């Protein structure tokens, strides 16, 4: 699989803004006010630390492509090959992932988008020390059709659904998902998890309107 580079201009802009505020603070603070001096010094230390981390991440992880594949017990990352003698371990920090073979670091804090995370977990699942991680994180989409909706390959019909409940599930720092509890007319409840994003949020809202038998969605929104 390929992990695509992420050229986020906002990171660069944030660094420039921090630098400007740091200079402004040193120019305009009251030299006789120790609290103001301490505040400027604290901000400077934080700005330098944050700027260093930002600079390192921007030029080492965000602006580079990476390739990863596993075949016959050999893990290849950016043309370097590693024999998988033991289980793989992964660590999440938001959507930055670090990968280890036992205690050997393969890569650290590389940013994955949601599709890349899903593909990555699929590839490494057979080698994970804790394969439940893969089942706890899945980024399935929800797609409506005339009589109901799909979640991955599972089809649900509006006429067979008694109620639908949505809960926010947070895992691995700031990664979030929608947990969907679908109660059927026969009393059976099915739980599905999909990625939390604006598109899926809009689709869920649309489905709720359909379940409420609201054909004119605009009027339903206006009525609250």
PDB file of C-alpha atoms in Angstrom:
ATOM      1  CA  UNK A   1       0.000   0.000   0.000  1.00  0.00           C
ATOM      2  CA  UNK A   2       1.019   3.611  -0.495  1.00  0.00           C
ATOM      3  CA  UNK A   3       0.781   6.225   2.258  1.00  0.00           C
ATOM      4  CA  UNK A   4       0.397   9.475   0.374  1.00  0.00           C
ATOM      5  CA  UNK A   5       2.114  12.703   1.314  1.00  0.00           C
ATOM      6  CA  UNK A   6       0.000  15.375   2.994  1.00  0.00           C
ATOM      7  CA  UNK A   7       1.017  18.890   2.079  1.00  0.00           C
ATOM      8  CA  UNK A   8      -0.942  20.897   4.617  1.00  0.00           C
ATOM      9  CA  UNK A   9      -0.217  24.584   4.052  1.00  0.00           C
ATOM     10  CA  UNK A  10      -1.971  25.351   7.351  1.00  0.00           C
ATOM     11  CA  UNK A  11       0.972  23.828   9.262  1.00  0.00           C
ATOM     12  CA  UNK A  12       3.348  26.266   7.608  1.00  0.00           C
ATOM     13  CA  UNK A  13       0.986  29.211   8.197  1.00  0.00           C
ATOM     14  CA  UNK A  14       0.629  28.253  11.879  1.00  0.00           C
ATOM     15  CA  UNK A  15       4.404  28.304  12.264  1.00  0.00           C
ATOM     16  CA  UNK A  16       4.666  31.773  10.692  1.00  0.00           C
ATOM     17  CA  UNK A  17       1.872  33.145  12.924  1.00  0.00           C
ATOM     18  CA  UNK A  18       3.553  31.757  16.049  1.00  0.00           C
ATOM     19  CA  UNK A  19       6.836  33.392  15.034  1.00  0.00           C
ATOM     20  CA  UNK A  20       5.119  36.766  14.459  1.00  0.00           C
ATOM     21  CA  UNK A  21       3.365  36.649  17.853  1.00  0.00           C
ATOM     22  CA  UNK A  22       6.646  35.730  19.534  1.00  0.00           C
ATOM     23  CA  UNK A  23       8.454  38.757  18.005  1.00  0.00           C
ATOM     24  CA  UNK A  24       5.513  41.070  18.816  1.00  0.00           C
ATOM     25  CA  UNK A  25       5.527  39.851  22.410  1.00  0.00           C
ATOM     26  CA  UNK A  26       9.202  40.638  22.885  1.00  0.00           C
ATOM     27  CA  UNK A  27       8.842  44.098  21.290  1.00  0.00           C
ATOM     28  CA  UNK A  28       5.788  45.317  23.198  1.00  0.00           C
ATOM     29  CA  UNK A  29       5.847  43.685  26.638  1.00  0.00           C
ATOM     30  CA  UNK A  30       6.297  45.832  29.767  1.00  0.00           C
ATOM     31  CA  UNK A  31       9.909  45.298  30.884  1.00  0.00           C
ATOM     32  CA  UNK A  32       9.018  46.291  34.461  1.00  0.00           C
ATOM     33  CA  UNK A  33       6.156  43.842  34.777  1.00  0.00           C
ATOM     34  CA  UNK A  34       7.641  40.451  35.768  1.00  0.00           C
ATOM     35  CA  UNK A  35       4.353  38.686  35.022  1.00  0.00           C
ATOM     36  CA  UNK A  36       4.339  40.011  31.466  1.00  0.00           C
ATOM     37  CA  UNK A  37       8.012  39.075  31.049  1.00  0.00           C
ATOM     38  CA  UNK A  38       7.374  35.576  32.393  1.00  0.00           C
ATOM     39  CA  UNK A  39       4.349  35.205  30.078  1.00  0.00           C
ATOM     40  CA  UNK A  40       6.378  36.189  27.002  1.00  0.00           C
ATOM     41  CA  UNK A  41       9.213  33.842  27.948  1.00  0.00           C
ATOM     42  CA  UNK A  42       6.771  30.963  28.508  1.00  0.00           C
ATOM     43  CA  UNK A  43       5.100  31.630  25.159  1.00  0.00           C
ATOM     44  CA  UNK A  44       8.520  31.752  23.453  1.00  0.00           C
ATOM     45  CA  UNK A  45       9.556  28.377  24.902  1.00  0.00           C
ATOM     46  CA  UNK A  46       6.257  26.824  23.818  1.00  0.00           C
ATOM     47  CA  UNK A  47       6.445  28.433  20.364  1.00  0.00           C
ATOM     48  CA  UNK A  48       9.996  27.122  19.820  1.00  0.00           C
ATOM     49  CA  UNK A  49       9.064  23.638  21.027  1.00  0.00           C
ATOM     50  CA  UNK A  50       5.857  23.514  18.975  1.00  0.00           C
ATOM     51  CA  UNK A  51       7.580  25.016  15.942  1.00  0.00           C
ATOM     52  CA  UNK A  52      10.383  22.431  16.128  1.00  0.00           C
ATOM     53  CA  UNK A  53       7.914  19.541  16.290  1.00  0.00           C
ATOM     54  CA  UNK A  54       5.855  21.085  13.489  1.00  0.00           C
ATOM     55  CA  UNK A  55       8.910  21.600  11.304  1.00  0.00           C
ATOM     56  CA  UNK A  56      10.104  18.035  11.889  1.00  0.00           C
ATOM     57  CA  UNK A  57       6.666  16.518  11.154  1.00  0.00           C
ATOM     58  CA  UNK A  58       6.084  18.678   8.103  1.00  0.00           C
ATOM     59  CA  UNK A  59       9.334  17.801   6.390  1.00  0.00           C
ATOM     60  CA  UNK A  60       9.616  14.157   7.511  1.00  0.00           C
ATOM     61  CA  UNK A  61       6.085  12.734   7.476  1.00  0.00           C
ATOM     62  CA  UNK A  62       3.658  15.071   5.741  1.00  0.00           C
ATOM     63  CA  UNK A  63       5.564  15.784   2.546  1.00  0.00           C
ATOM     64  CA  UNK A  64       6.794  12.278   1.758  1.00  0.00           C
ATOM     65  CA  UNK A  65       5.206   9.234   0.175  1.00  0.00           C
ATOM     66  CA  UNK A  66       5.690   5.917   1.943  1.00  0.00           C
ATOM     67  CA  UNK A  67       5.151   2.346   0.803  1.00  0.00           C
ATOM     68  CA  UNK A  68       4.340  -0.636   2.978  1.00  0.00           C
ATOM     69  CA  UNK A  69       3.767  -4.292   2.116  1.00  0.00           C
ATOM     70  CA  UNK A  70       3.944  -7.664   3.845  1.00  0.00           C
ATOM     71  CA  UNK A  71       4.658 -10.912   2.033  1.00  0.00           C
ATOM     72  CA  UNK A  72       5.868 -14.307   3.266  1.00  0.00           C
ATOM     73  CA  UNK A  73       6.612 -12.985   6.733  1.00  0.00           C
ATOM     74  CA  UNK A  74       8.703 -10.084   5.427  1.00  0.00           C
ATOM     75  CA  UNK A  75       7.612  -6.502   6.070  1.00  0.00           C
ATOM     76  CA  UNK A  76       8.906  -3.959   3.573  1.00  0.00           C
ATOM     77  CA  UNK A  77       8.681  -0.276   4.452  1.00  0.00           C
ATOM     78  CA  UNK A  78      10.208   2.311   2.118  1.00  0.00           C
ATOM     79  CA  UNK A  79      12.375  -0.419   0.511  1.00  0.00           C
ATOM     80  CA  UNK A  80      13.764  -1.547   3.878  1.00  0.00           C
ATOM     81  CA  UNK A  81      12.920  -5.163   4.717  1.00  0.00           C
ATOM     82  CA  UNK A  82      12.217  -6.594   8.155  1.00  0.00           C
ATOM     83  CA  UNK A  83      11.575 -10.208   9.090  1.00  0.00           C
ATOM     84  CA  UNK A  84       8.513 -10.557  11.285  1.00  0.00           C
ATOM     85  CA  UNK A  85       9.906 -12.838  13.973  1.00  0.00           C
ATOM     86  CA  UNK A  86       7.204 -11.882  16.445  1.00  0.00           C
ATOM     87  CA  UNK A  87       3.968  -9.946  16.685  1.00  0.00           C
ATOM     88  CA  UNK A  88       3.538  -6.445  15.333  1.00  0.00           C
ATOM     89  CA  UNK A  89       2.514  -3.669  17.699  1.00  0.00           C
ATOM     90  CA  UNK A  90       0.970  -0.334  16.762  1.00  0.00           C
ATOM     91  CA  UNK A  91       0.507   2.905  18.672  1.00  0.00           C
ATOM     92  CA  UNK A  92      -1.948   5.643  17.752  1.00  0.00           C
ATOM     93  CA  UNK A  93      -1.576   9.342  18.467  1.00  0.00           C
ATOM     94  CA  UNK A  94      -4.602  10.922  16.828  1.00  0.00           C
ATOM     95  CA  UNK A  95      -4.138   9.674  13.245  1.00  0.00           C
ATOM     96  CA  UNK A  96      -0.366   9.400  13.567  1.00  0.00           C
ATOM     97  CA  UNK A  97       0.712   5.774  13.712  1.00  0.00           C
ATOM     98  CA  UNK A  98       3.898   4.116  14.976  1.00  0.00           C
ATOM     99  CA  UNK A  99       4.681   0.493  14.093  1.00  0.00           C
ATOM    100  CA  UNK A 100       6.925  -1.941  15.983  1.00  0.00           C
ATOM    101  CA  UNK A 101       8.120  -5.515  15.519  1.00  0.00           C
ATOM    102  CA  UNK A 102       8.326  -6.521  19.144  1.00  0.00           C
ATOM    103  CA  UNK A 103      10.319  -3.529  20.488  1.00  0.00           C
ATOM    104  CA  UNK A 104      11.996  -2.651  17.175  1.00  0.00           C
ATOM    105  CA  UNK A 105      10.642   0.633  15.783  1.00  0.00           C
ATOM    106  CA  UNK A 106       9.758   0.435  12.074  1.00  0.00           C
ATOM    107  CA  UNK A 107       8.293   3.921  11.703  1.00  0.00           C
ATOM    108  CA  UNK A 108       7.060   6.614  14.058  1.00  0.00           C
ATOM    109  CA  UNK A 109       4.219   9.151  13.936  1.00  0.00           C
ATOM    110  CA  UNK A 110       3.349   8.867  10.258  1.00  0.00           C
ATOM    111  CA  UNK A 111       0.023  10.475   9.430  1.00  0.00           C
ATOM    112  CA  UNK A 112      -2.626   8.200   7.867  1.00  0.00           C
ATOM    113  CA  UNK A 113      -5.929   9.358   6.464  1.00  0.00           C
ATOM    114  CA  UNK A 114      -9.005   7.245   7.314  1.00  0.00           C
ATOM    115  CA  UNK A 115      -8.875   5.123   4.144  1.00  0.00           C
ATOM    116  CA  UNK A 116      -5.181   4.447   4.688  1.00  0.00           C
ATOM    117  CA  UNK A 117      -5.820   3.394   8.288  1.00  0.00           C
ATOM    118  CA  UNK A 118      -8.459   0.926   7.148  1.00  0.00           C
ATOM    119  CA  UNK A 119      -6.169  -0.546   4.475  1.00  0.00           C
ATOM    120  CA  UNK A 120      -3.182  -0.604   6.843  1.00  0.00           C
ATOM    121  CA  UNK A 121      -5.094  -2.503   9.541  1.00  0.00           C
ATOM    122  CA  UNK A 122      -6.326  -5.004   6.961  1.00  0.00           C
ATOM    123  CA  UNK A 123      -2.750  -5.720   5.866  1.00  0.00           C
ATOM    124  CA  UNK A 124      -1.242  -6.107   9.333  1.00  0.00           C
ATOM    125  CA  UNK A 125      -4.166  -7.890  11.043  1.00  0.00           C
ATOM    126  CA  UNK A 126      -2.711 -11.444  10.710  1.00  0.00           C
ATOM    127  CA  UNK A 127       0.504 -10.306  12.413  1.00  0.00           C
ATOM    128  CA  UNK A 128      -0.916  -8.151  15.221  1.00  0.00           C
ATOM    129  CA  UNK A 129      -0.356  -9.019  18.851  1.00  0.00           C
ATOM    130  CA  UNK A 130      -3.885  -7.807  19.530  1.00  0.00           C
ATOM    131  CA  UNK A 131      -6.014  -8.425  16.394  1.00  0.00           C
ATOM    132  CA  UNK A 132      -9.099  -7.030  18.185  1.00  0.00           C
ATOM    133  CA  UNK A 133      -7.722  -3.569  17.365  1.00  0.00           C
ATOM    134  CA  UNK A 134      -8.803  -4.131  13.773  1.00  0.00           C
ATOM    135  CA  UNK A 135     -12.354  -5.087  14.706  1.00  0.00           C
ATOM    136  CA  UNK A 136     -12.595  -2.143  17.109  1.00  0.00           C
ATOM    137  CA  UNK A 137     -11.634   0.272  14.349  1.00  0.00           C
ATOM    138  CA  UNK A 138     -13.508   0.033  11.125  1.00  0.00           C
ATOM    139  CA  UNK A 139     -14.386   2.903   8.873  1.00  0.00           C
ATOM    140  CA  UNK A 140     -17.344   1.534   6.947  1.00  0.00           C
ATOM    141  CA  UNK A 141     -19.475   3.916   4.947  1.00  0.00           C
ATOM    142  CA  UNK A 142     -23.247   4.256   5.114  1.00  0.00           C
ATOM    143  CA  UNK A 143     -25.030   4.607   1.761  1.00  0.00           C
ATOM    144  CA  UNK A 144     -28.771   5.155   1.241  1.00  0.00           C
ATOM    145  CA  UNK A 145     -30.929   3.668  -1.499  1.00  0.00           C
ATOM    146  CA  UNK A 146     -34.657   4.073  -2.167  1.00  0.00           C
ATOM    147  CA  UNK A 147     -35.988   1.491   0.300  1.00  0.00           C
ATOM    148  CA  UNK A 148     -33.218   1.652   2.899  1.00  0.00           C
ATOM    149  CA  UNK A 149     -29.443   1.872   3.294  1.00  0.00           C
ATOM    150  CA  UNK A 150     -26.213  -0.125   3.171  1.00  0.00           C
ATOM    151  CA  UNK A 151     -23.476  -0.336   5.805  1.00  0.00           C
ATOM    152  CA  UNK A 152     -20.645  -1.981   3.923  1.00  0.00           C
ATOM    153  CA  UNK A 153     -22.368  -4.998   2.301  1.00  0.00           C
ATOM    154  CA  UNK A 154     -25.208  -5.272   4.826  1.00  0.00           C
ATOM    155  CA  UNK A 155     -28.577  -4.046   3.568  1.00  0.00           C
ATOM    156  CA  UNK A 156     -31.232  -2.542   5.887  1.00  0.00           C
ATOM    157  CA  UNK A 157     -34.819  -1.753   4.858  1.00  0.00           C
ATOM    158  CA  UNK A 158     -36.718   1.162   6.435  1.00  0.00           C
ATOM    159  CA  UNK A 159     -39.890  -0.923   6.751  1.00  0.00           C
ATOM    160  CA  UNK A 160     -38.084  -3.504   8.913  1.00  0.00           C
ATOM    161  CA  UNK A 161     -36.544  -0.967  11.334  1.00  0.00           C
ATOM    162  CA  UNK A 162     -38.271  -0.002  14.571  1.00  0.00           C
ATOM    163  CA  UNK A 163     -35.719   2.573  15.731  1.00  0.00           C
ATOM    164  CA  UNK A 164     -32.177   3.774  15.131  1.00  0.00           C
ATOM    165  CA  UNK A 165     -29.838   5.140  17.831  1.00  0.00           C
ATOM    166  CA  UNK A 166     -26.517   6.909  17.282  1.00  0.00           C
ATOM    167  CA  UNK A 167     -23.693   7.186  19.811  1.00  0.00           C
ATOM    168  CA  UNK A 168     -20.234   8.704  19.484  1.00  0.00           C
ATOM    169  CA  UNK A 169     -17.403   6.248  20.085  1.00  0.00           C
ATOM    170  CA  UNK A 170     -13.948   7.628  20.825  1.00  0.00           C
ATOM    171  CA  UNK A 171     -10.827   5.490  20.731  1.00  0.00           C
ATOM    172  CA  UNK A 172      -7.105   6.041  20.356  1.00  0.00           C
ATOM    173  CA  UNK A 173      -6.992   9.720  21.368  1.00  0.00           C
ATOM    174  CA  UNK A 174      -9.051  11.819  18.945  1.00  0.00           C
ATOM    175  CA  UNK A 175     -10.230   9.158  16.511  1.00  0.00           C
ATOM    176  CA  UNK A 176     -14.030   9.047  16.595  1.00  0.00           C
ATOM    177  CA  UNK A 177     -16.742   6.934  15.032  1.00  0.00           C
ATOM    178  CA  UNK A 178     -20.522   6.641  14.985  1.00  0.00           C
ATOM    179  CA  UNK A 179     -21.902   3.557  16.725  1.00  0.00           C
ATOM    180  CA  UNK A 180     -25.254   2.808  15.097  1.00  0.00           C
ATOM    181  CA  UNK A 181     -27.750   0.644  16.998  1.00  0.00           C
ATOM    182  CA  UNK A 182     -30.438  -0.609  14.611  1.00  0.00           C
ATOM    183  CA  UNK A 183     -33.448  -2.210  16.318  1.00  0.00           C
ATOM    184  CA  UNK A 184     -35.526  -4.294  13.925  1.00  0.00           C
ATOM    185  CA  UNK A 185     -39.267  -4.945  14.131  1.00  0.00           C
ATOM    186  CA  UNK A 186     -38.590  -8.432  15.530  1.00  0.00           C
ATOM    187  CA  UNK A 187     -36.740  -6.897  18.496  1.00  0.00           C
ATOM    188  CA  UNK A 188     -33.239  -7.792  17.324  1.00  0.00           C
ATOM    189  CA  UNK A 189     -30.629  -5.024  17.700  1.00  0.00           C
ATOM    190  CA  UNK A 190     -27.674  -4.821  15.314  1.00  0.00           C
ATOM    191  CA  UNK A 191     -24.654  -2.652  16.064  1.00  0.00           C
ATOM    192  CA  UNK A 192     -22.600  -1.130  13.261  1.00  0.00           C
ATOM    193  CA  UNK A 193     -19.691   1.328  13.350  1.00  0.00           C
ATOM    194  CA  UNK A 194     -18.879   3.891  10.672  1.00  0.00           C
ATOM    195  CA  UNK A 195     -16.438   6.749  10.405  1.00  0.00           C
ATOM    196  CA  UNK A 196     -17.449  10.070  11.939  1.00  0.00           C
ATOM    197  CA  UNK A 197     -17.425  12.698   9.240  1.00  0.00           C
ATOM    198  CA  UNK A 198     -19.793  15.306   7.790  1.00  0.00           C
ATOM    199  CA  UNK A 199     -20.931  13.124   4.895  1.00  0.00           C
ATOM    200  CA  UNK A 200     -21.949  10.204   7.114  1.00  0.00           C
ATOM    201  CA  UNK A 201     -23.548  12.634   9.566  1.00  0.00           C
ATOM    202  CA  UNK A 202     -25.684  14.052   6.738  1.00  0.00           C
ATOM    203  CA  UNK A 203     -26.649  10.551   5.528  1.00  0.00           C
ATOM    204  CA  UNK A 204     -27.684   9.529   9.061  1.00  0.00           C
ATOM    205  CA  UNK A 205     -29.827  12.677   9.337  1.00  0.00           C
ATOM    206  CA  UNK A 206     -31.460  11.831   6.001  1.00  0.00           C
ATOM    207  CA  UNK A 207     -32.131   8.245   7.159  1.00  0.00           C
ATOM    208  CA  UNK A 208     -33.714   9.488  10.392  1.00  0.00           C
ATOM    209  CA  UNK A 209     -36.059  11.676   8.357  1.00  0.00           C
ATOM    210  CA  UNK A 210     -36.985   8.696   6.183  1.00  0.00           C
ATOM    211  CA  UNK A 211     -37.660   6.554   9.268  1.00  0.00           C
ATOM    212  CA  UNK A 212     -39.882   9.341  10.591  1.00  0.00           C
ATOM    213  CA  UNK A 213     -41.719   9.136   7.247  1.00  0.00           C
ATOM    214  CA  UNK A 214     -40.883  12.725   6.492  1.00  0.00           C
ATOM    215  CA  UNK A 215     -41.005  13.001   2.717  1.00  0.00           C
ATOM    216  CA  UNK A 216     -40.525  16.780   2.555  1.00  0.00           C
ATOM    217  CA  UNK A 217     -37.219  17.036   4.413  1.00  0.00           C
ATOM    218  CA  UNK A 218     -36.979  20.834   4.122  1.00  0.00           C
ATOM    219  CA  UNK A 219     -40.345  21.297   5.839  1.00  0.00           C
ATOM    220  CA  UNK A 220     -39.374  18.790   8.531  1.00  0.00           C
ATOM    221  CA  UNK A 221     -36.198  20.754   9.258  1.00  0.00           C
ATOM    222  CA  UNK A 222     -38.170  24.007   9.404  1.00  0.00           C
ATOM    223  CA  UNK A 223     -40.600  22.420  11.884  1.00  0.00           C
ATOM    224  CA  UNK A 224     -37.652  21.159  13.959  1.00  0.00           C
TER     225      UNK A 224
END
